[in-house]
PDB file of C-alpha atoms in Angstrom:
ATOM      1  CA  MET A1066      -0.083   0.149   0.084  1.00  0.00           C
ATOM      2  CA  ASP A1067       2.671   2.342   0.763  1.00  0.00           C
ATOM      3  CA  ALA A1068       4.544   1.815  -2.318  1.00  0.00           C
ATOM      4  CA  ALA A1069       1.662   1.943  -4.327  1.00  0.00           C
ATOM      5  CA  LEU A1070       0.757   5.882  -2.799  1.00  0.00           C
ATOM      6  CA  SER A1071       4.317   6.662  -3.571  1.00  0.00           C
ATOM      7  CA  ALA A1072       4.561   5.646  -6.960  1.00  0.00           C
ATOM      8  CA  ALA A1073       1.345   7.653  -7.449  1.00  0.00           C
ATOM      9  CA  LYS A1074       2.904  10.458  -5.946  1.00  0.00           C
ATOM     10  CA  ALA A1075       5.079  10.081  -8.195  1.00  0.00           C
ATOM     11  CA  ASP A1076       3.257   9.454 -11.458  1.00  0.00           C
ATOM     12  CA  GLY A1077      -0.394  10.909 -10.669  1.00  0.00           C
ATOM     13  CA  ARG A1078      -2.074   7.824 -11.124  1.00  0.00           C
ATOM     14  CA  MET A1079      -4.714   6.577  -8.731  1.00  0.00           C
ATOM     15  CA  VAL A1080      -4.698   3.599  -6.509  1.00  0.00           C
ATOM     16  CA  LEU A1081      -7.228   1.023  -6.641  1.00  0.00           C
ATOM     17  CA  LEU A1082      -7.569  -1.095  -3.649  1.00  0.00           C
ATOM     18  CA  ASP A1083      -9.214  -4.672  -4.369  1.00  0.00           C
ATOM     19  CA  PHE A1084     -10.314  -6.211  -1.056  1.00  0.00           C
ATOM     20  CA  GLY A1085     -11.340  -9.905  -1.681  1.00  0.00           C
ATOM     21  CA  ALA A1086     -10.536 -13.532  -1.272  1.00  0.00           C
ATOM     22  CA  ASN A1087      -9.129 -16.596  -3.166  1.00  0.00           C
ATOM     23  CA  TRP A1088     -12.458 -18.539  -2.767  1.00  0.00           C
ATOM     24  CA  CYS A1089     -14.583 -15.434  -3.212  1.00  0.00           C
ATOM     25  CA  GLY A1090     -16.428 -16.172  -6.918  1.00  0.00           C
ATOM     26  CA  ASN A1091     -16.986 -12.610  -7.281  1.00  0.00           C
ATOM     27  CA  CYS A1092     -13.597 -11.632  -6.605  1.00  0.00           C
ATOM     28  CA  LYS A1093     -12.749 -14.588  -9.357  1.00  0.00           C
ATOM     29  CA  ALA A1094     -14.759 -12.835 -11.770  1.00  0.00           C
ATOM     30  CA  ALA A1095     -13.170  -9.334 -11.433  1.00  0.00           C
ATOM     31  CA  ASP A1096      -9.763 -11.095 -11.373  1.00  0.00           C
ATOM     32  CA  LYS A1097     -10.822 -12.296 -14.830  1.00  0.00           C
ATOM     33  CA  VAL A1098     -11.834  -9.108 -16.286  1.00  0.00           C
ATOM     34  CA  PHE A1099      -8.839  -7.386 -14.833  1.00  0.00           C
ATOM     35  CA  ALA A1100      -6.567  -9.923 -16.845  1.00  0.00           C
ATOM     36  CA  GLN A1101      -8.396  -8.700 -20.268  1.00  0.00           C
ATOM     37  CA  SER A1102      -5.965  -6.433 -22.273  1.00  0.00           C
ATOM     38  CA  GLN A1103      -8.535  -3.779 -22.753  1.00  0.00           C
ATOM     39  CA  THR A1104      -9.037  -3.810 -18.911  1.00  0.00           C
ATOM     40  CA  ALA A1105      -5.293  -4.404 -18.053  1.00  0.00           C
ATOM     41  CA  ALA A1106      -4.633  -1.392 -20.419  1.00  0.00           C
ATOM     42  CA  ILE A1107      -6.842   1.023 -18.535  1.00  0.00           C
ATOM     43  CA  LEU A1108      -5.456   0.020 -15.170  1.00  0.00           C
ATOM     44  CA  GLY A1109      -2.076   0.085 -16.453  1.00  0.00           C
ATOM     45  CA  ALA A1110      -2.272   3.585 -17.867  1.00  0.00           C
ATOM     46  CA  SER A1111      -4.327   4.890 -14.605  1.00  0.00           C
ATOM     47  CA  TYR A1112      -3.706   2.971 -11.489  1.00  0.00           C
ATOM     48  CA  HIS A1113      -1.543   1.201  -9.013  1.00  0.00           C
ATOM     49  CA  LEU A1114      -3.528  -1.731  -8.180  1.00  0.00           C
ATOM     50  CA  VAL A1115      -3.311  -3.286  -4.559  1.00  0.00           C
ATOM     51  CA  LYS A1116      -4.880  -6.567  -3.982  1.00  0.00           C
ATOM     52  CA  ILE A1117      -5.381  -7.349  -0.593  1.00  0.00           C
ATOM     53  CA  ASP A1118      -6.774 -10.250   0.975  1.00  0.00           C
ATOM     54  CA  ILE A1119      -9.572 -10.466   3.548  1.00  0.00           C
ATOM     55  CA  GLY A1120     -10.789 -13.729   3.197  1.00  0.00           C
ATOM     56  CA  GLY A1121      -8.367 -15.067   5.903  1.00  0.00           C
ATOM     57  CA  ASN A1122      -7.429 -14.361   9.445  1.00  0.00           C
ATOM     58  CA  SER A1123      -5.235 -11.276   8.627  1.00  0.00           C
ATOM     59  CA  SER A1124      -6.070  -8.542  11.144  1.00  0.00           C
ATOM     60  CA  ALA A1125      -4.088  -6.358   9.573  1.00  0.00           C
ATOM     61  CA  ASN A1126      -6.007  -6.413   6.254  1.00  0.00           C
ATOM     62  CA  SER A1127      -9.232  -6.147   8.126  1.00  0.00           C
ATOM     63  CA  ALA A1128      -8.036  -2.961   9.694  1.00  0.00           C
ATOM     64  CA  LEU A1129      -6.827  -1.602   6.430  1.00  0.00           C
ATOM     65  CA  LEU A1130     -10.376  -2.177   4.948  1.00  0.00           C
ATOM     66  CA  ARG A1131     -11.725  -0.395   8.030  1.00  0.00           C
ATOM     67  CA  LYS A1132      -9.474   2.283   7.251  1.00  0.00           C
ATOM     68  CA  TYR A1133     -10.326   3.323   3.814  1.00  0.00           C
ATOM     69  CA  SER A1134     -14.147   1.955   4.460  1.00  0.00           C
ATOM     70  CA  PRO A1135     -15.076   2.919   7.757  1.00  0.00           C
ATOM     71  CA  SER A1136     -18.751   2.493   7.265  1.00  0.00           C
ATOM     72  CA  GLY A1137     -18.712  -0.772   8.461  1.00  0.00           C
ATOM     73  CA  GLY A1138     -21.476  -3.661   8.724  1.00  0.00           C
ATOM     74  CA  SER A1139     -21.093  -6.552   6.282  1.00  0.00           C
ATOM     75  CA  TYR A1140     -18.625  -6.272   3.219  1.00  0.00           C
ATOM     76  CA  LYS A1141     -19.837  -7.866  -0.156  1.00  0.00           C
ATOM     77  CA  MET A1142     -16.405  -8.902  -1.937  1.00  0.00           C
ATOM     78  CA  PRO A1143     -15.005  -7.581  -3.844  1.00  0.00           C
ATOM     79  CA  VAL A1144     -14.644  -3.810  -2.388  1.00  0.00           C
ATOM     80  CA  LEU A1145     -13.003  -1.851  -4.719  1.00  0.00           C
ATOM     81  CA  ILE A1146     -11.713   1.560  -3.419  1.00  0.00           C
ATOM     82  CA  VAL A1147     -10.304   4.340  -5.798  1.00  0.00           C
ATOM     83  CA  VAL A1148      -7.615   6.284  -3.588  1.00  0.00           C
ATOM     84  CA  ASP A1149      -5.698   9.538  -4.942  1.00  0.00           C
ATOM     85  CA  SER A1150      -2.085  10.157  -4.305  1.00  0.00           C
ATOM     86  CA  SER A1151      -2.808  11.908  -1.206  1.00  0.00           C
ATOM     87  CA  GLY A1152      -4.533   8.797   0.051  1.00  0.00           C
ATOM     88  CA  LYS A1153      -7.954  10.472   0.054  1.00  0.00           C
ATOM     89  CA  VAL A1154     -10.916   8.130  -1.029  1.00  0.00           C
ATOM     90  CA  ARG A1155     -12.784   9.104  -4.421  1.00  0.00           C
ATOM     91  CA  THR A1156     -15.265   6.055  -4.665  1.00  0.00           C
ATOM     92  CA  ASP A1157     -15.970   3.148  -2.379  1.00  0.00           C
ATOM     93  CA  THR A1158     -17.870  -0.008  -3.252  1.00  0.00           C
ATOM     94  CA  HIS A1159     -18.926  -0.570  -0.031  1.00  0.00           C
ATOM     95  CA  ALA A1160     -21.230   2.559   0.070  1.00  0.00           C
ATOM     96  CA  THR A1161     -21.864   2.838  -3.778  1.00  0.00           C
ATOM     97  CA  GLY A1162     -22.165  -0.966  -4.800  1.00  0.00           C
ATOM     98  CA  ASN A1163     -20.359  -2.647  -7.179  1.00  0.00           C
ATOM     99  CA  PRO A1164     -20.284  -2.275 -10.811  1.00  0.00           C
ATOM    100  CA  ALA A1165     -21.300  -5.242 -13.053  1.00  0.00           C
ATOM    101  CA  LEU A1166     -18.087  -7.703 -12.833  1.00  0.00           C
ATOM    102  CA  THR A1167     -18.133  -7.477 -16.574  1.00  0.00           C
ATOM    103  CA  ALA A1168     -15.569  -6.052 -19.061  1.00  0.00           C
ATOM    104  CA  GLU A1169     -17.992  -3.031 -19.731  1.00  0.00           C
ATOM    105  CA  GLY A1170     -18.801  -2.466 -16.352  1.00  0.00           C
ATOM    106  CA  ILE A1171     -15.737  -2.781 -14.553  1.00  0.00           C
ATOM    107  CA  ASN A1172     -13.847  -0.786 -17.652  1.00  0.00           C
ATOM    108  CA  ALA A1173     -16.429   2.282 -17.269  1.00  0.00           C
ATOM    109  CA  PHE A1174     -15.757   2.294 -13.370  1.00  0.00           C
ATOM    110  CA  LEU A1175     -12.199   2.709 -13.605  1.00  0.00           C
ATOM    111  CA  ARG A1176     -12.581   5.096 -16.536  1.00  0.00           C
ATOM    112  CA  LYS A1177     -14.744   7.283 -14.347  1.00  0.00           C
ATOM    113  CA  TRP A1178     -12.268   7.354 -11.467  1.00  0.00           C
ATOM    114  CA  ALA A1179      -9.255   7.466 -13.504  1.00  0.00           C
ATOM    115  CA  SER A1180      -8.728  11.199 -13.341  1.00  0.00           C
TER     116      SER A1180
END
């Protein structure tokens, strides 16, 4: 996380925090989209992607989620949070709802928050 924020300060890109788990079906669907060439190009041009596992018992990762998404309650994975280079949250899908976990949905989400 610290390295991504430092890089964002240097190059002006956003940081995309992807809180999920390797056993989560929706997270796997999002990962497949992130791997597609068009989505990967958007990510590479505009974001530093940080994947954070909240599916295990990592209290540090859970604390990081609560830091950037403090509204609490039950989190529906994946939780995608866009943070600017100063660490300010621009959007949090825990509060707004996830985009459609398709290329069209995720690409529109990424383009919207890229600048």
